[in-house]
């Protein structure tokens, strides 16, 4: 399904084409999922759950921030993911129901992993207990994803080190 989605985009993707690629009949797909949207959400949610492990506790806020950024890098390493993510962002603006479901299935697990970084920082006394968590989650997630998905600018170790320092400072 991911190959089909990356090649054709959600709007043009059909259950027939997905079934052909999988080597099954269309009826087999519909027995499992009632619609293209249900199939997409189920498969995307499963992929995100597999690719968003809890960030290991490094013992420091900067170490945890860098670990989280490394998780994002690993997620977007597959070029299909960039095409799919951009397509899904566009579809979410046209289809509010799909957008809400994508926020839950895709953004939810990523934000939960980022929240663990904030929680540990608070527990270690590196972050204030009254931190604006929503802003903190945005700060952990958005700069790198924006660079990877929107600008396509290079991301090397030096950039990640600088970004880690800026995010950790911004969280305080």
Coordinates of N, CA, C and O in Angstrom, one line a residue:
X1 N 0.8 -1.2 0.0 CA 0.0 0.0 0.0 C 0.9 1.3 0.0 O 0.5 2.2 -0.6
X2 N 2.0 1.2 0.7 CA 2.8 2.4 0.8 C 3.4 2.8 -0.6 O 3.5 3.9 -0.9
X3 N 3.8 1.7 -1.3 CA 4.4 2.0 -2.7 C 3.3 2.7 -3.5 O 3.6 3.7 -4.2
X4 N 2.1 2.1 -3.5 CA 1.0 2.7 -4.3 C 0.7 4.1 -3.8 O 0.5 5.0 -4.7
X5 N 0.6 4.3 -2.5 CA 0.3 5.6 -2.0 C 1.4 6.7 -2.4 O 1.1 7.8 -2.8
X6 N 2.7 6.3 -2.3 CA 3.8 7.2 -2.6 C 3.8 7.5 -4.1 O 4.1 8.6 -4.5
X7 N 3.4 6.5 -4.9 CA 3.5 6.8 -6.4 C 2.3 7.6 -6.9 O 2.4 8.4 -7.7
X8 N 1.1 7.3 -6.4 CA -0.1 7.9 -7.0 C -0.7 9.0 -6.1 O -1.5 9.8 -6.6
X9 N -0.5 8.9 -4.8 CA -1.1 9.9 -3.9 C -2.5 9.3 -3.5 O -3.1 8.5 -4.1
X10 N -2.9 9.8 -2.3 CA -4.2 9.3 -1.7 C -5.4 9.5 -2.7 O -6.2 8.6 -2.9
X11 N -5.5 10.7 -3.3 CA -6.7 11.0 -4.1 C -6.8 10.0 -5.3 O -7.9 9.6 -5.6
X12 N -5.7 9.6 -5.9 CA -5.8 8.8 -7.0 C -5.6 7.3 -6.7 O -5.8 6.4 -7.5
X13 N -5.2 7.0 -5.5 CA -5.0 5.6 -5.1 C -6.3 4.9 -5.0 O -7.3 5.4 -4.5
X14 N -6.3 3.7 -5.5 CA -7.6 2.9 -5.5 C -7.4 1.6 -4.7 O -6.2 1.1 -4.7
X15 N -8.4 1.1 -4.2 CA -8.4 -0.2 -3.5 C -8.0 -1.3 -4.5 O -7.2 -2.2 -4.2
X16 N -8.5 -1.2 -5.8 CA -8.1 -2.2 -6.8 C -6.6 -2.2 -7.0 O -6.1 -3.3 -7.1
X17 N -6.0 -1.1 -7.1 CA -4.5 -1.0 -7.3 C -3.8 -1.6 -6.1 O -2.8 -2.3 -6.3
X18 N -4.2 -1.3 -4.9 CA -3.6 -1.9 -3.7 C -3.7 -3.4 -3.7 O -2.8 -4.1 -3.5
X19 N -4.9 -3.9 -4.0 CA -5.2 -5.3 -4.1 C -4.3 -6.0 -5.1 O -3.7 -7.0 -4.9
X20 N -4.2 -5.4 -6.3 CA -3.3 -5.9 -7.4 C -1.9 -6.0 -6.9 O -1.2 -7.1 -7.0
X21 N -1.4 -5.0 -6.3 CA 0.0 -5.0 -5.8 C 0.2 -6.1 -4.7 O 1.3 -6.7 -4.6
X22 N -0.8 -6.3 -3.9 CA -0.7 -7.2 -2.8 C -1.0 -8.7 -3.3 O -0.7 -9.6 -2.5
X23 N -1.4 -8.8 -4.5 CA -1.7 -10.1 -5.1 C -2.9 -10.8 -4.5 O -3.0 -12.0 -4.4
X24 N -3.9 -9.9 -4.1 CA -5.2 -10.4 -3.6 C -6.3 -9.8 -4.4 O -6.1 -8.8 -5.1
X25 N -7.5 -10.3 -4.2 CA -8.7 -9.7 -4.8 C -9.1 -8.5 -4.0 O -8.9 -8.4 -2.8
X26 N -9.9 -7.7 -4.7 CA -10.4 -6.5 -4.0 C -11.3 -6.8 -2.8 O -11.3 -6.2 -1.8
X27 N -12.1 -8.0 -3.0 CA -12.9 -8.4 -1.9 C -12.1 -8.7 -0.6 O -12.6 -8.4 0.5
X28 N -10.9 -9.2 -0.8 CA -10.1 -9.5 0.4 C -9.7 -8.2 1.2 O -9.7 -8.2 2.4
X29 N -9.5 -7.2 0.4 CA -9.2 -5.9 1.0 C -10.4 -5.4 1.8 O -10.3 -4.9 2.9
X30 N -11.5 -5.4 1.1 CA -12.8 -4.9 1.7 C -13.2 -5.7 2.9 O -14.0 -5.2 3.8
X31 N -12.9 -7.0 3.0 CA -13.2 -7.8 4.2 C -12.5 -7.3 5.4 O -13.0 -7.3 6.5
X32 N -11.3 -6.7 5.2 CA -10.5 -6.2 6.3 C -10.8 -4.8 6.6 O -10.8 -4.4 7.7
X33 N -11.0 -4.0 5.5 CA -11.2 -2.5 5.7 C -12.5 -2.1 4.9 O -12.6 -2.4 3.7
X34 N -13.3 -1.3 5.5 CA -14.6 -0.9 4.8 C -14.3 0.1 3.8 O -15.2 0.4 2.9
X35 N -13.2 0.8 3.8 CA -13.0 1.9 2.9 C -11.5 2.1 2.7 O -10.6 1.7 3.5
X36 N -11.2 2.9 1.7 CA -9.8 3.3 1.4 C -9.2 4.1 2.6 O -8.1 3.9 3.0
X37 N -10.0 5.0 3.2 CA -9.6 5.8 4.3 C -9.3 4.9 5.5 O -8.3 5.1 6.2
X38 N -10.2 3.9 5.8 CA -9.9 3.0 6.9 C -8.6 2.2 6.7 O -7.9 2.0 7.7
X39 N -8.4 1.7 5.5 CA -7.2 1.0 5.2 C -6.0 1.9 5.4 O -5.0 1.5 6.1
X40 N -6.0 3.1 4.9 CA -4.9 4.0 5.0 C -4.6 4.3 6.5 O -3.4 4.2 7.0
X41 N -5.6 4.6 7.3 CA -5.4 5.0 8.7 C -4.9 3.8 9.5 O -4.0 3.9 10.3
X42 N -5.4 2.6 9.2 CA -4.9 1.4 9.9 C -3.5 1.1 9.6 O -2.6 0.9 10.5
X43 N -3.1 1.2 8.4 CA -1.7 0.9 8.0 C -0.8 2.0 8.4 O 0.4 1.7 8.8
X44 N -1.2 3.2 8.3 CA -0.3 4.3 8.7 C -0.1 4.3 10.2 O 1.0 4.5 10.7
X45 N -1.2 4.0 11.0 CA -1.1 4.0 12.5 C -0.1 2.8 12.9 O 0.7 3.0 13.8
X46 N -0.2 1.7 12.2 CA 0.7 0.6 12.5 C 2.1 0.9 12.2 O 3.0 0.6 13.0
X47 N 2.3 1.6 11.1 CA 3.7 1.9 10.7 C 4.3 3.0 11.7 O 5.5 2.9 12.1
X48 N 3.5 3.9 12.1 CA 4.0 4.9 13.1 C 4.3 4.3 14.4 O 5.3 4.6 15.0
X49 N 3.4 3.4 14.9 CA 3.7 2.7 16.1 C 5.0 1.9 16.1 O 5.7 1.9 17.1
X50 N 5.3 1.3 14.9 CA 6.6 0.6 14.8 C 7.8 1.5 14.7 O 8.8 1.2 15.2
X51 N 7.6 2.7 14.2 CA 8.7 3.6 13.9 C 8.9 4.7 15.0 O 9.9 5.4 14.9
X52 N 8.0 4.7 16.0 CA 8.2 5.7 17.0 C 8.3 5.0 18.4 O 7.4 4.9 19.2
X53 N 9.6 4.5 18.6 CA 9.8 3.9 19.9 C 9.9 5.0 21.0 O 10.1 6.1 20.7
X54 N 9.8 4.6 22.2 CA 10.0 5.5 23.3 C 11.5 5.9 23.2 O 12.4 5.0 23.1
X55 N 11.8 7.1 23.3 CA 13.2 7.6 23.3 C 13.9 7.1 24.5 O 13.4 7.4 25.6
X56 N 15.0 6.4 24.4 CA 15.7 6.0 25.6 C 16.1 7.1 26.5 O 16.4 8.2 26.0
X57 N 16.1 6.9 27.8 CA 16.5 7.9 28.7 C 18.0 8.0 28.7 O 18.7 7.1 29.2
X58 N 18.5 9.1 28.2 CA 20.0 9.3 28.1 C 20.5 9.8 29.4 O 21.7 9.9 29.6
X59 N 19.6 10.3 30.3 CA 20.1 10.9 31.6 C 20.2 12.4 31.6 O 20.5 13.0 32.6
X60 N 19.9 13.0 30.4 CA 20.0 14.4 30.3 C 19.0 14.9 29.3 O 18.6 14.2 28.3
X61 N 18.5 16.2 29.4 CA 17.6 16.7 28.5 C 18.2 16.8 27.1 O 17.5 16.4 26.1
X62 N 19.4 17.3 27.0 CA 20.0 17.4 25.6 C 20.2 16.0 25.0 O 19.9 15.9 23.8
X63 N 20.5 15.0 25.8 CA 20.7 13.7 25.2 C 19.3 13.1 24.8 O 19.2 12.5 23.7
X64 N 18.3 13.4 25.5 CA 16.9 12.9 25.2 C 16.4 13.7 23.9 O 15.8 13.1 23.1
X65 N 16.7 15.0 23.9 CA 16.3 15.8 22.7 C 16.9 15.2 21.4 O 16.3 15.0 20.4
X66 N 18.2 15.0 21.5 CA 19.0 14.4 20.4 C 18.4 13.1 20.0 O 18.3 12.7 18.8
X67 N 18.1 12.2 21.0 CA 17.6 10.9 20.7 C 16.3 11.0 20.0 O 16.0 10.2 19.1
X68 N 15.4 12.0 20.4 CA 14.1 12.2 19.8 C 14.3 12.6 18.3 O 13.7 12.1 17.4
X69 N 15.3 13.5 18.1 CA 15.5 14.0 16.7 C 16.1 12.9 15.9 O 15.7 12.7 14.7
X70 N 16.8 12.0 16.4 CA 17.3 10.8 15.7 C 16.2 9.9 15.3 O 16.2 9.3 14.2
X71 N 15.2 9.8 16.2 CA 14.0 9.0 15.8 C 13.3 9.6 14.6 O 12.9 8.9 13.7
X72 N 13.1 10.9 14.6 CA 12.5 11.6 13.5 C 13.3 11.3 12.2 O 12.7 11.0 11.1
X73 N 14.6 11.5 12.3 CA 15.4 11.2 11.1 C 15.2 9.8 10.6 O 15.1 9.6 9.4
X74 N 15.2 8.8 11.5 CA 15.0 7.4 11.0 C 13.6 7.3 10.4 O 13.5 6.5 9.4
X75 N 12.6 7.9 10.9 CA 11.3 7.8 10.3 C 11.2 8.4 8.9 O 10.5 7.8 8.1
X76 N 11.9 9.4 8.6 CA 11.8 10.1 7.3 C 12.9 9.6 6.4 O 13.0 10.1 5.3
X77 N 13.7 8.7 6.8 CA 14.8 8.2 5.9 C 14.3 7.6 4.6 O 14.9 7.7 3.6
X78 N 13.1 6.9 4.7 CA 12.6 6.3 3.5 C 12.0 7.4 2.6 O 11.1 8.1 3.0
X79 N 12.4 7.6 1.3 CA 11.9 8.6 0.5 C 10.4 8.6 0.3 O 9.8 9.6 0.0
X80 N 9.8 7.4 0.4 CA 8.4 7.3 0.2 C 7.7 8.0 1.3 O 6.6 8.6 1.1
X81 N 8.3 8.0 2.5 CA 7.6 8.7 3.6 C 7.4 10.2 3.4 O 6.4 10.7 3.7
X82 N 8.4 10.8 2.8 CA 8.3 12.2 2.5 C 7.2 12.5 1.6 O 6.3 13.4 1.8
X83 N 7.1 11.7 0.5 CA 6.0 11.9 -0.5 C 4.6 11.7 0.2 O 3.7 12.4 0.0
X84 N 4.5 10.6 1.0 CA 3.3 10.3 1.7 C 2.9 11.4 2.7 O 1.8 11.8 2.7
X85 N 3.9 11.8 3.5 CA 3.6 12.8 4.5 C 3.1 14.1 3.9 O 2.1 14.7 4.3
X86 N 3.7 14.5 2.8 CA 3.3 15.8 2.1 C 1.9 15.6 1.5 O 1.1 16.5 1.6
X87 N 1.7 14.5 0.9 CA 0.4 14.2 0.4 C -0.7 14.2 1.4 O -1.8 14.7 1.3
X88 N -0.4 13.6 2.6 CA -1.4 13.5 3.7 C -1.7 14.8 4.3 O -2.8 15.1 4.6
X89 N -0.7 15.7 4.3 CA -0.9 17.1 4.8 C -1.8 17.8 3.9 O -2.8 18.5 4.4
X90 N -1.7 17.6 2.6 CA -2.6 18.3 1.7 C -4.0 17.7 1.8 O -5.0 18.5 1.8
X91 N -4.1 16.4 1.8 CA -5.4 15.8 1.9 C -6.1 16.2 3.2 O -7.3 16.4 3.2
X92 N -5.4 16.3 4.3 CA -6.0 16.7 5.6 C -6.6 18.1 5.5 O -7.6 18.3 6.2
X93 N -6.1 19.0 4.7 CA -6.7 20.3 4.5 C -8.0 20.2 3.7 O -8.9 21.0 3.9
X94 N -8.1 19.2 2.8 CA -9.3 19.1 2.0 C -10.4 18.2 2.7 O -11.6 18.3 2.4
X95 N -10.0 17.3 3.6 CA -10.9 16.4 4.2 C -10.7 16.5 5.7 O -9.8 15.8 6.3
X96 N -11.5 17.3 6.4 CA -11.3 17.5 7.9 C -11.4 16.2 8.7 O -10.7 16.0 9.7
X97 N -12.3 15.2 8.2 CA -12.4 14.0 9.0 C -11.1 13.2 8.9 O -10.6 12.6 9.9
X98 N -10.5 13.1 7.7 CA -9.3 12.4 7.5 C -8.2 13.2 8.3 O -7.3 12.5 8.9
X99 N -8.2 14.5 8.3 CA -7.2 15.3 9.0 C -7.2 14.9 10.5 O -6.2 14.7 11.1
X100 N -8.4 14.9 11.1 CA -8.5 14.6 12.5 C -8.0 13.1 12.8 O -7.3 12.9 13.8
X101 N -8.4 12.2 11.9 CA -7.9 10.8 12.1 C -6.4 10.7 12.0 O -5.8 10.0 12.7
X102 N -5.8 11.5 11.0 CA -4.4 11.5 10.9 C -3.7 12.1 12.1 O -2.6 11.6 12.5
X103 N -4.2 13.1 12.6 CA -3.6 13.7 13.8 C -3.6 12.7 14.9 O -2.6 12.6 15.7
X104 N -4.7 11.9 15.1 CA -4.7 10.9 16.1 C -3.7 9.8 15.8 O -3.0 9.3 16.7
X105 N -3.8 9.2 14.6 CA -3.0 8.0 14.3 C -1.5 8.3 14.0 O -0.7 7.5 14.4
X106 N -1.2 9.5 13.5 CA 0.2 9.7 13.1 C 0.8 10.7 14.1 O 1.9 10.4 14.6
X107 N 0.2 11.8 14.4 CA 0.8 12.8 15.2 C 0.7 12.4 16.7 O 1.6 12.7 17.5
X108 N -0.3 11.7 17.1 CA -0.5 11.3 18.5 C 0.7 10.5 19.0 O 1.2 10.9 20.1
X109 N 1.1 9.4 18.4 CA 2.2 8.6 18.9 C 3.5 9.4 19.0 O 4.3 9.3 19.9
X110 N 3.7 10.3 18.0 CA 5.0 11.1 17.9 C 4.9 12.1 19.1 O 5.9 12.3 19.8
X111 N 3.8 12.7 19.3 CA 3.7 13.7 20.4 C 3.8 13.0 21.8 O 4.4 13.5 22.7
X112 N 3.3 11.7 21.9 CA 3.5 11.0 23.1 C 5.0 10.7 23.4 O 5.4 10.8 24.6
X113 N 5.7 10.3 22.4 CA 7.2 10.1 22.5 C 7.9 11.4 22.9 O 8.8 11.4 23.8
X114 N 7.5 12.5 22.3 CA 8.1 13.8 22.7 C 7.7 14.2 24.1 O 8.5 14.7 24.8
X115 N 6.5 13.9 24.5 CA 6.1 14.2 25.9 C 6.9 13.4 26.9 O 7.2 14.0 28.0
X116 N 7.4 12.2 26.6 CA 8.2 11.5 27.5 C 9.5 12.2 27.7 O 10.1 12.3 28.8
X117 N 10.0 12.9 26.7 CA 11.3 13.7 26.8 C 11.0 14.8 27.8 O 11.8 15.1 28.7
X118 N 9.9 15.5 27.6 CA 9.5 16.6 28.5 C 9.4 16.1 29.9 O 9.9 16.7 30.9
X119 N 8.6 15.1 30.1 CA 8.3 14.5 31.4 C 9.6 14.2 32.2 O 9.8 14.5 33.3
X120 N 10.6 13.5 31.5 CA 11.8 13.2 32.1 C 12.6 14.4 32.4 O 13.3 14.5 33.5
X121 N 12.6 15.4 31.6 CA 13.3 16.7 31.9 C 12.7 17.4 33.1 O 13.5 17.9 33.9
X122 N 11.4 17.3 33.3 CA 10.8 17.8 34.5 C 11.2 17.0 35.7 O 11.6 17.6 36.7
X123 N 11.1 15.7 35.6 CA 11.5 14.8 36.7 C 12.9 15.0 37.2 O 13.2 14.9 38.4
X124 N 13.8 15.3 36.2 CA 15.2 15.5 36.6 C 15.5 16.9 37.0 O 16.6 17.3 37.4
X125 N 14.5 17.8 37.0 CA 14.7 19.2 37.4 C 15.4 20.0 36.3 O 15.8 21.2 36.6
X126 N 15.4 19.5 35.1 CA 16.0 20.3 34.0 C 15.0 21.2 33.3 O 15.4 22.1 32.6
X127 N 13.8 21.0 33.5 CA 12.7 21.8 32.9 C 11.8 22.2 34.0 O 11.5 21.5 35.0
X128 N 11.2 23.4 33.9 CA 10.2 23.8 34.9 C 8.9 23.0 34.9 O 8.5 22.5 33.8
X129 N 8.4 22.7 36.1 CA 7.2 21.9 36.2 C 6.0 22.5 35.4 O 5.1 21.8 34.9
X130 N 6.0 23.8 35.3 CA 4.9 24.5 34.6 C 5.1 24.8 33.2 O 4.5 25.7 32.6
X131 N 6.0 24.0 32.5 CA 6.3 24.2 31.1 C 5.1 24.1 30.3 O 4.2 23.4 30.6
X132 N 5.0 25.0 29.3 CA 3.9 24.9 28.3 C 4.2 23.7 27.5 O 5.0 23.7 26.5
X133 N 3.5 22.6 27.8 CA 3.8 21.3 27.2 C 3.4 21.3 25.7 O 4.2 20.7 24.9
X134 N 2.3 21.9 25.3 CA 2.0 21.9 23.9 C 3.0 22.7 23.1 O 3.4 22.2 22.0
X135 N 3.5 23.8 23.6 CA 4.6 24.5 22.9 C 5.9 23.7 22.9 O 6.6 23.6 21.9
X136 N 6.1 23.0 24.0 CA 7.3 22.2 24.1 C 7.3 21.0 23.0 O 8.3 20.7 22.4
X137 N 6.1 20.4 22.9 CA 6.0 19.4 21.9 C 6.2 19.9 20.5 O 6.9 19.3 19.7
X138 N 5.6 21.1 20.2 CA 5.8 21.7 18.9 C 7.3 22.0 18.6 O 7.8 21.7 17.5
X139 N 7.9 22.5 19.7 CA 9.4 22.8 19.5 C 10.2 21.6 19.3 O 11.2 21.6 18.5
X140 N 9.8 20.4 19.9 CA 10.6 19.2 19.7 C 10.4 18.6 18.3 O 11.3 18.0 17.7
X141 N 9.2 18.8 17.8 CA 8.8 18.1 16.5 C 8.9 18.9 15.3 O 9.5 18.5 14.3
X142 N 8.4 20.1 15.3 CA 8.2 20.9 14.1 C 9.5 21.4 13.4 O 9.5 21.3 12.1
X143 N 10.5 21.9 14.1 CA 11.6 22.4 13.3 C 12.3 21.3 12.4 O 12.5 21.6 11.2
X144 N 12.5 20.1 12.9 CA 13.2 19.1 12.0 C 12.3 18.6 11.0 O 12.7 18.5 9.8
X145 N 11.0 18.3 11.3 CA 10.1 17.9 10.3 C 9.9 18.9 9.2 O 9.8 18.6 8.0
X146 N 9.8 20.2 9.6 CA 9.7 21.2 8.6 C 10.9 21.2 7.6 O 10.7 21.4 6.4
X147 N 12.1 21.1 8.2 CA 13.3 21.1 7.3 C 13.3 19.8 6.4 O 13.5 19.9 5.2
X148 N 13.0 18.7 7.0 CA 13.0 17.4 6.2 C 11.9 17.4 5.1 O 12.2 16.9 4.0
X149 N 10.7 17.8 5.5 CA 9.6 17.7 4.6 C 9.4 18.9 3.7 O 8.9 18.7 2.5
X150 N 9.6 20.0 4.1 CA 9.2 21.2 3.4 C 10.4 21.9 2.6 O 10.3 22.2 1.5
X151 N 11.5 22.1 3.3 CA 12.6 22.8 2.6 C 13.6 21.8 1.9 O 14.2 22.2 0.9
X152 N 13.7 20.6 2.5 CA 14.6 19.6 1.9 C 16.0 20.0 2.1 O 16.9 19.4 1.5
X153 N 16.3 20.9 2.9 CA 17.7 21.3 3.2 C 18.4 20.2 3.9 O 17.8 19.4 4.6
X154 N 19.7 20.1 3.8 CA 20.5 19.0 4.3 C 20.4 19.0 5.9 O 20.3 20.0 6.5
X155 N 20.5 17.8 6.4 CA 20.5 17.6 7.8 C 21.7 16.7 8.1 O 21.6 15.5 7.8
X156 N 22.7 17.3 8.7 CA 23.9 16.5 9.0 C 24.1 16.5 10.5 O 23.3 17.1 11.3
X157 N 25.1 15.9 11.0 CA 25.3 15.8 12.5 C 25.5 17.2 13.1 O 25.0 17.4 14.2
X158 N 26.2 18.0 12.4 CA 26.5 19.4 12.9 C 25.1 20.1 13.1 O 24.9 20.8 14.1
X159 N 24.3 20.0 12.1 CA 23.0 20.7 12.1 C 22.2 20.1 13.3 O 21.5 20.8 14.1
X160 N 22.1 18.8 13.5 CA 21.4 18.2 14.6 C 21.9 18.6 15.9 O 21.2 18.8 16.9
X161 N 23.2 18.7 16.0 CA 23.8 19.2 17.3 C 23.4 20.6 17.6 O 23.0 20.9 18.7
X162 N 23.4 21.5 16.6 CA 23.0 22.9 16.8 C 21.5 22.9 17.2 O 21.0 23.6 18.1
X163 N 20.7 22.1 16.4 CA 19.2 22.1 16.7 C 18.9 21.6 18.1 O 18.1 22.1 18.8
X164 N 19.7 20.6 18.5 CA 19.5 20.0 19.8 C 19.7 21.1 20.9 O 18.9 21.3 21.8
X165 N 20.8 21.9 20.7 CA 21.2 22.9 21.7 C 20.1 24.0 21.7 O 19.7 24.5 22.8
X166 N 19.6 24.4 20.5 CA 18.6 25.4 20.5 C 17.3 25.0 21.1 O 16.6 25.7 21.8
X167 N 16.9 23.7 20.8 CA 15.6 23.2 21.4 C 15.7 23.1 22.9 O 14.8 23.6 23.6
X168 N 16.8 22.5 23.4 CA 17.0 22.4 24.8 C 16.9 23.8 25.5 O 16.3 23.9 26.6
X169 N 17.6 24.8 24.9 CA 17.6 26.1 25.5 C 16.2 26.7 25.4 O 15.7 27.4 26.4
X170 N 15.5 26.5 24.3 CA 14.1 27.0 24.1 C 13.1 26.4 25.1 O 12.1 27.1 25.4
X171 N 13.3 25.2 25.5 CA 12.4 24.6 26.4 C 12.5 25.1 27.8 O 11.5 25.0 28.6
X172 N 13.6 25.8 28.2 CA 13.7 26.3 29.5 C 13.1 27.7 29.6 O 12.8 28.5 29.2

